[in-house]
């Protein structure tokens, strides 16, 4: 009984110290905060959250129950893409939302206004642009770049070394791949390459994109397709293997980006 009282008292003292250090942050129960963690004012942190050392969290961020931020990567002897090395601290921008049980690894950069939903995983060396949505259970592997205002929907798998441009859409259960040798022979280590999506490209539900494929600007991959070759800009492809069937209608295309100097399109 006495030991239990001491543990409880120590926990209370730790919480009091933490609350003095972060007076404008709301903490739930059983939150672990590492060393040199920066948390902006107005941030709300749920129960059983783990914030590893040296991470930076912006203002007005909501972090739900069971989230882990700043997790270190693990490397299997058979891993082809995980490198154990010193990584930059994790950065979470202002106004982000992180759902329950999401895991964000060290070396990730998450810009302002991003939503990362429940059970999503974001690996190391990944950058996510402003206002992008990472859906429930999405797996974003390492060395991935995702642009601004994208939507990656429930259960999608974004393989390592992929690049997704601004305003792209990835539907539920889409699978990117990066290994043409399917894990056999040493030759595979020379040829890893993820998927590239250019601005405004869209991939519909349950499609599979093979390694090294580029999907052009404003292109559309129809549901259930298996993409084995590059997709030209502004074209709809469909089937297994996917083939071009028609142009994307003009009204479905994005407007060209505004000129930064003049504001003109």
PDB file of C-alpha atoms in Angstrom:
ATOM      1  CA  UNK A   1       0.000   0.000   0.000  1.00  0.00           C
ATOM      2  CA  UNK A   2       2.836   2.363   0.904  1.00  0.00           C
ATOM      3  CA  UNK A   3       4.640   1.701  -2.396  1.00  0.00           C
ATOM      4  CA  UNK A   4       1.445   2.407  -4.334  1.00  0.00           C
ATOM      5  CA  UNK A   5       1.100   5.740  -2.511  1.00  0.00           C
ATOM      6  CA  UNK A   6       4.689   6.723  -3.416  1.00  0.00           C
ATOM      7  CA  UNK A   7       4.146   5.890  -7.093  1.00  0.00           C
ATOM      8  CA  UNK A   8       0.912   7.884  -7.126  1.00  0.00           C
ATOM      9  CA  UNK A   9       2.595  10.852  -5.439  1.00  0.00           C
ATOM     10  CA  UNK A  10       5.521  10.775  -7.915  1.00  0.00           C
ATOM     11  CA  UNK A  11       3.091  10.678 -10.830  1.00  0.00           C
ATOM     12  CA  UNK A  12       1.226  13.667  -9.438  1.00  0.00           C
ATOM     13  CA  UNK A  13       4.471  15.632  -9.035  1.00  0.00           C
ATOM     14  CA  UNK A  14       5.499  14.803 -12.623  1.00  0.00           C
ATOM     15  CA  UNK A  15       2.127  16.001 -13.899  1.00  0.00           C
ATOM     16  CA  UNK A  16       2.427  19.218 -11.917  1.00  0.00           C
ATOM     17  CA  UNK A  17       5.904  19.870 -13.361  1.00  0.00           C
ATOM     18  CA  UNK A  18       4.622  19.166 -16.861  1.00  0.00           C
ATOM     19  CA  UNK A  19       1.640  21.478 -16.425  1.00  0.00           C
ATOM     20  CA  UNK A  20       3.955  24.282 -15.283  1.00  0.00           C
ATOM     21  CA  UNK A  21       6.181  23.720 -18.328  1.00  0.00           C
ATOM     22  CA  UNK A  22       3.218  23.694 -20.745  1.00  0.00           C
ATOM     23  CA  UNK A  23       0.637  26.022 -19.119  1.00  0.00           C
ATOM     24  CA  UNK A  24      -1.402  26.504 -22.311  1.00  0.00           C
ATOM     25  CA  UNK A  25      -1.665  22.806 -23.223  1.00  0.00           C
ATOM     26  CA  UNK A  26      -4.424  20.405 -22.124  1.00  0.00           C
ATOM     27  CA  UNK A  27      -3.240  16.914 -21.146  1.00  0.00           C
ATOM     28  CA  UNK A  28      -5.256  13.735 -20.649  1.00  0.00           C
ATOM     29  CA  UNK A  29      -4.285  10.940 -18.276  1.00  0.00           C
ATOM     30  CA  UNK A  30      -1.084   8.876 -18.489  1.00  0.00           C
ATOM     31  CA  UNK A  31       0.650  11.062 -21.071  1.00  0.00           C
ATOM     32  CA  UNK A  32       4.399  10.512 -21.531  1.00  0.00           C
ATOM     33  CA  UNK A  33       6.420  13.556 -22.643  1.00  0.00           C
ATOM     34  CA  UNK A  34      10.106  13.108 -23.515  1.00  0.00           C
ATOM     35  CA  UNK A  35      12.916  15.606 -23.215  1.00  0.00           C
ATOM     36  CA  UNK A  36      13.104  18.832 -25.247  1.00  0.00           C
ATOM     37  CA  UNK A  37       9.553  18.558 -26.566  1.00  0.00           C
ATOM     38  CA  UNK A  38       8.014  21.772 -27.906  1.00  0.00           C
ATOM     39  CA  UNK A  39       4.196  22.073 -27.737  1.00  0.00           C
ATOM     40  CA  UNK A  40       2.300  25.149 -28.920  1.00  0.00           C
ATOM     41  CA  UNK A  41      -0.476  26.868 -27.027  1.00  0.00           C
ATOM     42  CA  UNK A  42      -4.040  25.640 -27.394  1.00  0.00           C
ATOM     43  CA  UNK A  43      -2.988  22.046 -28.131  1.00  0.00           C
ATOM     44  CA  UNK A  44      -5.170  19.290 -26.649  1.00  0.00           C
ATOM     45  CA  UNK A  45      -3.579  15.902 -25.921  1.00  0.00           C
ATOM     46  CA  UNK A  46      -5.677  12.829 -25.108  1.00  0.00           C
ATOM     47  CA  UNK A  47      -5.081   9.874 -22.806  1.00  0.00           C
ATOM     48  CA  UNK A  48      -2.155   7.422 -23.043  1.00  0.00           C
ATOM     49  CA  UNK A  49      -0.275   9.529 -25.606  1.00  0.00           C
ATOM     50  CA  UNK A  50       3.495   9.079 -26.008  1.00  0.00           C
ATOM     51  CA  UNK A  51       5.527  12.074 -27.207  1.00  0.00           C
ATOM     52  CA  UNK A  52       9.145  11.027 -27.723  1.00  0.00           C
ATOM     53  CA  UNK A  53      12.051  13.398 -27.141  1.00  0.00           C
ATOM     54  CA  UNK A  54      12.956  16.352 -29.389  1.00  0.00           C
ATOM     55  CA  UNK A  55       9.657  16.563 -31.297  1.00  0.00           C
ATOM     56  CA  UNK A  56       7.952  19.854 -32.142  1.00  0.00           C
ATOM     57  CA  UNK A  57       4.165  20.307 -32.085  1.00  0.00           C
ATOM     58  CA  UNK A  58       2.522  23.529 -33.227  1.00  0.00           C
ATOM     59  CA  UNK A  59      -0.417  25.546 -31.931  1.00  0.00           C
ATOM     60  CA  UNK A  60      -4.027  24.356 -31.667  1.00  0.00           C
ATOM     61  CA  UNK A  61      -3.193  20.736 -32.465  1.00  0.00           C
ATOM     62  CA  UNK A  62      -5.523  17.928 -31.372  1.00  0.00           C
ATOM     63  CA  UNK A  63      -3.874  14.614 -30.526  1.00  0.00           C
ATOM     64  CA  UNK A  64      -6.313  11.838 -29.623  1.00  0.00           C
ATOM     65  CA  UNK A  65      -5.967   8.859 -27.280  1.00  0.00           C
ATOM     66  CA  UNK A  66      -3.165   6.341 -27.758  1.00  0.00           C
ATOM     67  CA  UNK A  67      -1.119   8.311 -30.295  1.00  0.00           C
ATOM     68  CA  UNK A  68       2.655   7.811 -30.544  1.00  0.00           C
ATOM     69  CA  UNK A  69       4.742  10.623 -32.071  1.00  0.00           C
ATOM     70  CA  UNK A  70       8.490  10.417 -32.707  1.00  0.00           C
ATOM     71  CA  UNK A  71       8.756   6.608 -32.779  1.00  0.00           C
ATOM     72  CA  UNK A  72      12.113   5.304 -33.910  1.00  0.00           C
ATOM     73  CA  UNK A  73      12.175   2.976 -36.963  1.00  0.00           C
ATOM     74  CA  UNK A  74      12.966  -0.714 -36.661  1.00  0.00           C
ATOM     75  CA  UNK A  75      15.199  -2.487 -39.170  1.00  0.00           C
ATOM     76  CA  UNK A  76      14.974  -6.161 -40.053  1.00  0.00           C
ATOM     77  CA  UNK A  77      18.072  -7.794 -41.542  1.00  0.00           C
ATOM     78  CA  UNK A  78      15.978  -8.384 -44.650  1.00  0.00           C
ATOM     79  CA  UNK A  79      14.802  -4.793 -44.963  1.00  0.00           C
ATOM     80  CA  UNK A  80      15.670  -3.096 -48.237  1.00  0.00           C
ATOM     81  CA  UNK A  81      14.528   0.455 -47.494  1.00  0.00           C
ATOM     82  CA  UNK A  82      14.938   1.067 -43.752  1.00  0.00           C
ATOM     83  CA  UNK A  83      18.194   2.770 -42.753  1.00  0.00           C
ATOM     84  CA  UNK A  84      19.150   3.079 -39.107  1.00  0.00           C
ATOM     85  CA  UNK A  85      20.762   6.513 -38.784  1.00  0.00           C
ATOM     86  CA  UNK A  86      20.283   9.810 -37.018  1.00  0.00           C
ATOM     87  CA  UNK A  87      17.000  11.359 -38.150  1.00  0.00           C
ATOM     88  CA  UNK A  88      15.619  14.864 -37.872  1.00  0.00           C
ATOM     89  CA  UNK A  89      13.072  15.456 -35.091  1.00  0.00           C
ATOM     90  CA  UNK A  90       9.400  14.985 -35.897  1.00  0.00           C
ATOM     91  CA  UNK A  91       7.535  18.202 -36.711  1.00  0.00           C
ATOM     92  CA  UNK A  92       3.744  18.636 -36.460  1.00  0.00           C
ATOM     93  CA  UNK A  93       2.417  21.949 -37.760  1.00  0.00           C
ATOM     94  CA  UNK A  94      -0.307  24.253 -36.464  1.00  0.00           C
ATOM     95  CA  UNK A  95      -3.924  23.117 -36.444  1.00  0.00           C
ATOM     96  CA  UNK A  96      -3.244  19.455 -37.198  1.00  0.00           C
ATOM     97  CA  UNK A  97      -5.564  16.638 -36.106  1.00  0.00           C
ATOM     98  CA  UNK A  98      -4.108  13.242 -35.166  1.00  0.00           C
ATOM     99  CA  UNK A  99      -6.621  10.442 -34.599  1.00  0.00           C
ATOM    100  CA  UNK A 100      -6.597   7.699 -31.984  1.00  0.00           C
ATOM    101  CA  UNK A 101      -3.761   5.155 -32.108  1.00  0.00           C
ATOM    102  CA  UNK A 102      -2.001   6.812 -35.023  1.00  0.00           C
ATOM    103  CA  UNK A 103       1.793   6.399 -35.090  1.00  0.00           C
ATOM    104  CA  UNK A 104       4.078   9.086 -36.545  1.00  0.00           C
ATOM    105  CA  UNK A 105       7.765   8.188 -36.750  1.00  0.00           C
ATOM    106  CA  UNK A 106      10.755  10.391 -36.088  1.00  0.00           C
ATOM    107  CA  UNK A 107      11.951  12.348 -39.105  1.00  0.00           C
ATOM    108  CA  UNK A 108       8.391  13.044 -40.304  1.00  0.00           C
ATOM    109  CA  UNK A 109       7.325  16.571 -41.257  1.00  0.00           C
ATOM    110  CA  UNK A 110       3.587  17.239 -41.085  1.00  0.00           C
ATOM    111  CA  UNK A 111       2.611  20.725 -42.246  1.00  0.00           C
ATOM    112  CA  UNK A 112      -0.239  22.936 -41.027  1.00  0.00           C
ATOM    113  CA  UNK A 113      -3.833  21.732 -41.077  1.00  0.00           C
ATOM    114  CA  UNK A 114      -3.144  18.080 -41.858  1.00  0.00           C
ATOM    115  CA  UNK A 115      -5.560  15.412 -40.611  1.00  0.00           C
ATOM    116  CA  UNK A 116      -4.093  11.984 -39.833  1.00  0.00           C
ATOM    117  CA  UNK A 117      -6.978   9.678 -38.942  1.00  0.00           C
ATOM    118  CA  UNK A 118      -7.310   6.801 -36.464  1.00  0.00           C
ATOM    119  CA  UNK A 119      -4.831   3.903 -36.776  1.00  0.00           C
ATOM    120  CA  UNK A 120      -2.831   5.561 -39.578  1.00  0.00           C
ATOM    121  CA  UNK A 121       0.943   5.082 -39.717  1.00  0.00           C
ATOM    122  CA  UNK A 122       3.420   7.638 -41.068  1.00  0.00           C
ATOM    123  CA  UNK A 123       6.999   6.400 -41.355  1.00  0.00           C
ATOM    124  CA  UNK A 124      10.322   8.232 -41.114  1.00  0.00           C
ATOM    125  CA  UNK A 125      11.625  10.697 -43.745  1.00  0.00           C
ATOM    126  CA  UNK A 126       8.086  11.496 -44.859  1.00  0.00           C
ATOM    127  CA  UNK A 127       6.722  14.961 -45.635  1.00  0.00           C
ATOM    128  CA  UNK A 128       2.987  15.752 -45.766  1.00  0.00           C
ATOM    129  CA  UNK A 129       1.846  19.077 -47.215  1.00  0.00           C
ATOM    130  CA  UNK A 130      -0.691  21.532 -45.826  1.00  0.00           C
ATOM    131  CA  UNK A 131      -4.374  20.557 -45.475  1.00  0.00           C
ATOM    132  CA  UNK A 132      -3.839  16.998 -46.680  1.00  0.00           C
ATOM    133  CA  UNK A 133      -6.023  14.200 -45.275  1.00  0.00           C
ATOM    134  CA  UNK A 134      -4.508  10.827 -44.385  1.00  0.00           C
ATOM    135  CA  UNK A 135      -7.456   8.479 -43.850  1.00  0.00           C
ATOM    136  CA  UNK A 136      -8.196   5.778 -41.307  1.00  0.00           C
ATOM    137  CA  UNK A 137      -5.700   2.940 -41.319  1.00  0.00           C
ATOM    138  CA  UNK A 138      -3.582   4.392 -44.143  1.00  0.00           C
ATOM    139  CA  UNK A 139       0.038   3.202 -44.177  1.00  0.00           C
ATOM    140  CA  UNK A 140       2.531   5.765 -45.458  1.00  0.00           C
ATOM    141  CA  UNK A 141       5.972   4.172 -45.668  1.00  0.00           C
ATOM    142  CA  UNK A 142       9.393   5.840 -45.415  1.00  0.00           C
ATOM    143  CA  UNK A 143      10.900   8.384 -47.822  1.00  0.00           C
ATOM    144  CA  UNK A 144       7.505   9.493 -49.117  1.00  0.00           C
ATOM    145  CA  UNK A 145       6.549  13.029 -50.131  1.00  0.00           C
ATOM    146  CA  UNK A 146       2.868  14.015 -50.215  1.00  0.00           C
ATOM    147  CA  UNK A 147       1.834  17.456 -51.445  1.00  0.00           C
ATOM    148  CA  UNK A 148      -0.766  19.998 -50.362  1.00  0.00           C
ATOM    149  CA  UNK A 149      -4.538  19.420 -50.239  1.00  0.00           C
ATOM    150  CA  UNK A 150      -4.348  15.724 -51.072  1.00  0.00           C
ATOM    151  CA  UNK A 151      -6.766  13.067 -49.873  1.00  0.00           C
ATOM    152  CA  UNK A 152      -5.452   9.560 -49.150  1.00  0.00           C
ATOM    153  CA  UNK A 153      -8.484   7.511 -48.167  1.00  0.00           C
ATOM    154  CA  UNK A 154      -9.130   4.601 -45.786  1.00  0.00           C
ATOM    155  CA  UNK A 155      -6.819   1.617 -46.000  1.00  0.00           C
ATOM    156  CA  UNK A 156      -4.581   2.891 -48.815  1.00  0.00           C
ATOM    157  CA  UNK A 157      -0.953   1.705 -48.877  1.00  0.00           C
ATOM    158  CA  UNK A 158       1.663   4.237 -49.988  1.00  0.00           C
ATOM    159  CA  UNK A 159       4.928   2.375 -50.471  1.00  0.00           C
ATOM    160  CA  UNK A 160       8.408   3.684 -49.690  1.00  0.00           C
ATOM    161  CA  UNK A 161      10.059   6.166 -52.070  1.00  0.00           C
ATOM    162  CA  UNK A 162       6.774   7.411 -53.570  1.00  0.00           C
ATOM    163  CA  UNK A 163       5.921  11.008 -54.464  1.00  0.00           C
ATOM    164  CA  UNK A 164       2.401  12.433 -54.568  1.00  0.00           C
ATOM    165  CA  UNK A 165       1.902  15.932 -55.947  1.00  0.00           C
ATOM    166  CA  UNK A 166      -0.520  18.636 -54.822  1.00  0.00           C
ATOM    167  CA  UNK A 167      -4.294  18.087 -55.039  1.00  0.00           C
ATOM    168  CA  UNK A 168      -4.044  14.361 -55.699  1.00  0.00           C
ATOM    169  CA  UNK A 169      -6.658  11.778 -54.696  1.00  0.00           C
ATOM    170  CA  UNK A 170      -6.021   8.169 -53.649  1.00  0.00           C
ATOM    171  CA  UNK A 171      -9.181   6.141 -53.005  1.00  0.00           C
ATOM    172  CA  UNK A 172      -9.709   3.387 -50.400  1.00  0.00           C
ATOM    173  CA  UNK A 173      -7.629   0.200 -50.607  1.00  0.00           C
ATOM    174  CA  UNK A 174      -5.304   1.479 -53.336  1.00  0.00           C
ATOM    175  CA  UNK A 175      -1.907  -0.261 -53.254  1.00  0.00           C
ATOM    176  CA  UNK A 176       1.386   1.246 -54.422  1.00  0.00           C
ATOM    177  CA  UNK A 177       4.339  -1.123 -54.953  1.00  0.00           C
ATOM    178  CA  UNK A 178       8.107  -0.635 -55.259  1.00  0.00           C
ATOM    179  CA  UNK A 179       9.693  -4.064 -55.884  1.00  0.00           C
ATOM    180  CA  UNK A 180       9.452  -5.761 -59.295  1.00  0.00           C
ATOM    181  CA  UNK A 181      11.322  -8.804 -57.966  1.00  0.00           C
ATOM    182  CA  UNK A 182       8.791  -9.521 -55.184  1.00  0.00           C
ATOM    183  CA  UNK A 183      11.467  -9.915 -52.554  1.00  0.00           C
ATOM    184  CA  UNK A 184      13.731 -12.467 -54.298  1.00  0.00           C
ATOM    185  CA  UNK A 185      17.316 -12.188 -55.603  1.00  0.00           C
ATOM    186  CA  UNK A 186      19.836  -9.520 -54.686  1.00  0.00           C
ATOM    187  CA  UNK A 187      19.143  -7.806 -58.007  1.00  0.00           C
ATOM    188  CA  UNK A 188      16.002  -6.287 -56.516  1.00  0.00           C
ATOM    189  CA  UNK A 189      18.030  -3.954 -54.294  1.00  0.00           C
ATOM    190  CA  UNK A 190      19.239  -2.066 -57.397  1.00  0.00           C
ATOM    191  CA  UNK A 191      15.773  -1.336 -58.759  1.00  0.00           C
ATOM    192  CA  UNK A 192      13.556  -0.112 -55.942  1.00  0.00           C
ATOM    193  CA  UNK A 193      11.273   2.699 -56.960  1.00  0.00           C
ATOM    194  CA  UNK A 194       7.938   3.922 -55.670  1.00  0.00           C
ATOM    195  CA  UNK A 195       5.042   5.523 -57.534  1.00  0.00           C
ATOM    196  CA  UNK A 196       4.934   9.154 -58.714  1.00  0.00           C
ATOM    197  CA  UNK A 197       1.647  11.044 -59.016  1.00  0.00           C
ATOM    198  CA  UNK A 198       1.696  14.497 -60.572  1.00  0.00           C
ATOM    199  CA  UNK A 199      -0.579  17.399 -59.624  1.00  0.00           C
ATOM    200  CA  UNK A 200      -4.275  16.547 -59.656  1.00  0.00           C
ATOM    201  CA  UNK A 201      -3.854  12.856 -60.530  1.00  0.00           C
ATOM    202  CA  UNK A 202      -6.517  10.481 -59.172  1.00  0.00           C
ATOM    203  CA  UNK A 203      -6.523   6.762 -58.442  1.00  0.00           C
ATOM    204  CA  UNK A 204      -9.859   5.044 -57.794  1.00  0.00           C
ATOM    205  CA  UNK A 205     -10.611   2.252 -55.306  1.00  0.00           C
ATOM    206  CA  UNK A 206      -8.774  -1.079 -55.196  1.00  0.00           C
ATOM    207  CA  UNK A 207      -6.265  -0.208 -57.910  1.00  0.00           C
ATOM    208  CA  UNK A 208      -2.696  -1.524 -57.843  1.00  0.00           C
ATOM    209  CA  UNK A 209       0.170   0.580 -59.187  1.00  0.00           C
ATOM    210  CA  UNK A 210       3.402  -1.230 -60.126  1.00  0.00           C
ATOM    211  CA  UNK A 211       6.894  -0.004 -59.131  1.00  0.00           C
ATOM    212  CA  UNK A 212       8.349   3.087 -60.784  1.00  0.00           C
ATOM    213  CA  UNK A 213       5.108   4.095 -62.498  1.00  0.00           C
ATOM    214  CA  UNK A 214       4.368   7.775 -63.139  1.00  0.00           C
ATOM    215  CA  UNK A 215       0.760   8.976 -63.242  1.00  0.00           C
ATOM    216  CA  UNK A 216       0.544  12.244 -65.138  1.00  0.00           C
ATOM    217  CA  UNK A 217      -1.140  15.507 -64.182  1.00  0.00           C
ATOM    218  CA  UNK A 218      -4.957  15.273 -64.060  1.00  0.00           C
ATOM    219  CA  UNK A 219      -4.867  11.606 -65.096  1.00  0.00           C
ATOM    220  CA  UNK A 220      -7.460   9.176 -63.707  1.00  0.00           C
ATOM    221  CA  UNK A 221      -6.967   5.477 -62.924  1.00  0.00           C
ATOM    222  CA  UNK A 222     -10.349   3.705 -62.849  1.00  0.00           C
ATOM    223  CA  UNK A 223     -11.383   1.429 -59.980  1.00  0.00           C
ATOM    224  CA  UNK A 224      -9.811  -2.029 -59.826  1.00  0.00           C
ATOM    225  CA  UNK A 225      -7.110  -1.295 -62.397  1.00  0.00           C
ATOM    226  CA  UNK A 226      -3.608  -2.771 -62.436  1.00  0.00           C
ATOM    227  CA  UNK A 227      -1.272  -0.100 -63.789  1.00  0.00           C
ATOM    228  CA  UNK A 228       1.802  -1.578 -65.490  1.00  0.00           C
ATOM    229  CA  UNK A 229       2.980   1.413 -67.533  1.00  0.00           C
ATOM    230  CA  UNK A 230       3.125   5.187 -67.164  1.00  0.00           C
ATOM    231  CA  UNK A 231      -0.185   7.046 -67.419  1.00  0.00           C
ATOM    232  CA  UNK A 232      -0.130  10.172 -69.635  1.00  0.00           C
ATOM    233  CA  UNK A 233      -1.469  13.466 -68.325  1.00  0.00           C
ATOM    234  CA  UNK A 234      -5.195  14.058 -68.743  1.00  0.00           C
ATOM    235  CA  UNK A 235      -6.054  10.461 -69.688  1.00  0.00           C
ATOM    236  CA  UNK A 236      -8.437   7.911 -68.138  1.00  0.00           C
ATOM    237  CA  UNK A 237      -7.008   4.374 -67.904  1.00  0.00           C
ATOM    238  CA  UNK A 238      -8.886   1.222 -66.973  1.00  0.00           C
ATOM    239  CA  UNK A 239      -8.435  -2.549 -66.716  1.00  0.00           C
ATOM    240  CA  UNK A 240      -5.801  -5.160 -65.963  1.00  0.00           C
ATOM    241  CA  UNK A 241      -3.407  -4.239 -67.386  1.00  0.00           C
ATOM    242  CA  UNK A 242      -4.726  -0.682 -67.518  1.00  0.00           C
ATOM    243  CA  UNK A 243      -5.164   0.872 -70.959  1.00  0.00           C
ATOM    244  CA  UNK A 244      -6.132   4.385 -72.059  1.00  0.00           C
ATOM    245  CA  UNK A 245      -9.844   4.636 -72.841  1.00  0.00           C
ATOM    246  CA  UNK A 246     -10.560   8.379 -73.206  1.00  0.00           C
ATOM    247  CA  UNK A 247      -9.397  11.859 -72.212  1.00  0.00           C
ATOM    248  CA  UNK A 248     -10.397  13.301 -68.872  1.00  0.00           C
ATOM    249  CA  UNK A 249     -13.237  15.813 -69.550  1.00  0.00           C
ATOM    250  CA  UNK A 250     -12.127  19.425 -69.351  1.00  0.00           C
ATOM    251  CA  UNK A 251     -14.563  20.184 -66.525  1.00  0.00           C
ATOM    252  CA  UNK A 252     -12.867  17.453 -64.440  1.00  0.00           C
ATOM    253  CA  UNK A 253      -9.423  18.990 -64.787  1.00  0.00           C
ATOM    254  CA  UNK A 254      -7.819  21.362 -62.293  1.00  0.00           C
ATOM    255  CA  UNK A 255      -7.293  24.967 -63.162  1.00  0.00           C
ATOM    256  CA  UNK A 256      -3.618  25.789 -63.764  1.00  0.00           C
ATOM    257  CA  UNK A 257      -1.844  27.067 -60.633  1.00  0.00           C
ATOM    258  CA  UNK A 258      -1.829  30.835 -60.108  1.00  0.00           C
ATOM    259  CA  UNK A 259       1.333  32.725 -60.969  1.00  0.00           C
ATOM    260  CA  UNK A 260       3.005  33.561 -57.666  1.00  0.00           C
ATOM    261  CA  UNK A 261       4.086  37.044 -58.832  1.00  0.00           C
ATOM    262  CA  UNK A 262       0.930  38.254 -60.601  1.00  0.00           C
ATOM    263  CA  UNK A 263      -1.767  36.007 -59.118  1.00  0.00           C
ATOM    264  CA  UNK A 264      -2.946  35.250 -62.667  1.00  0.00           C
ATOM    265  CA  UNK A 265      -3.752  31.742 -63.887  1.00  0.00           C
TER     266      UNK A 265
END
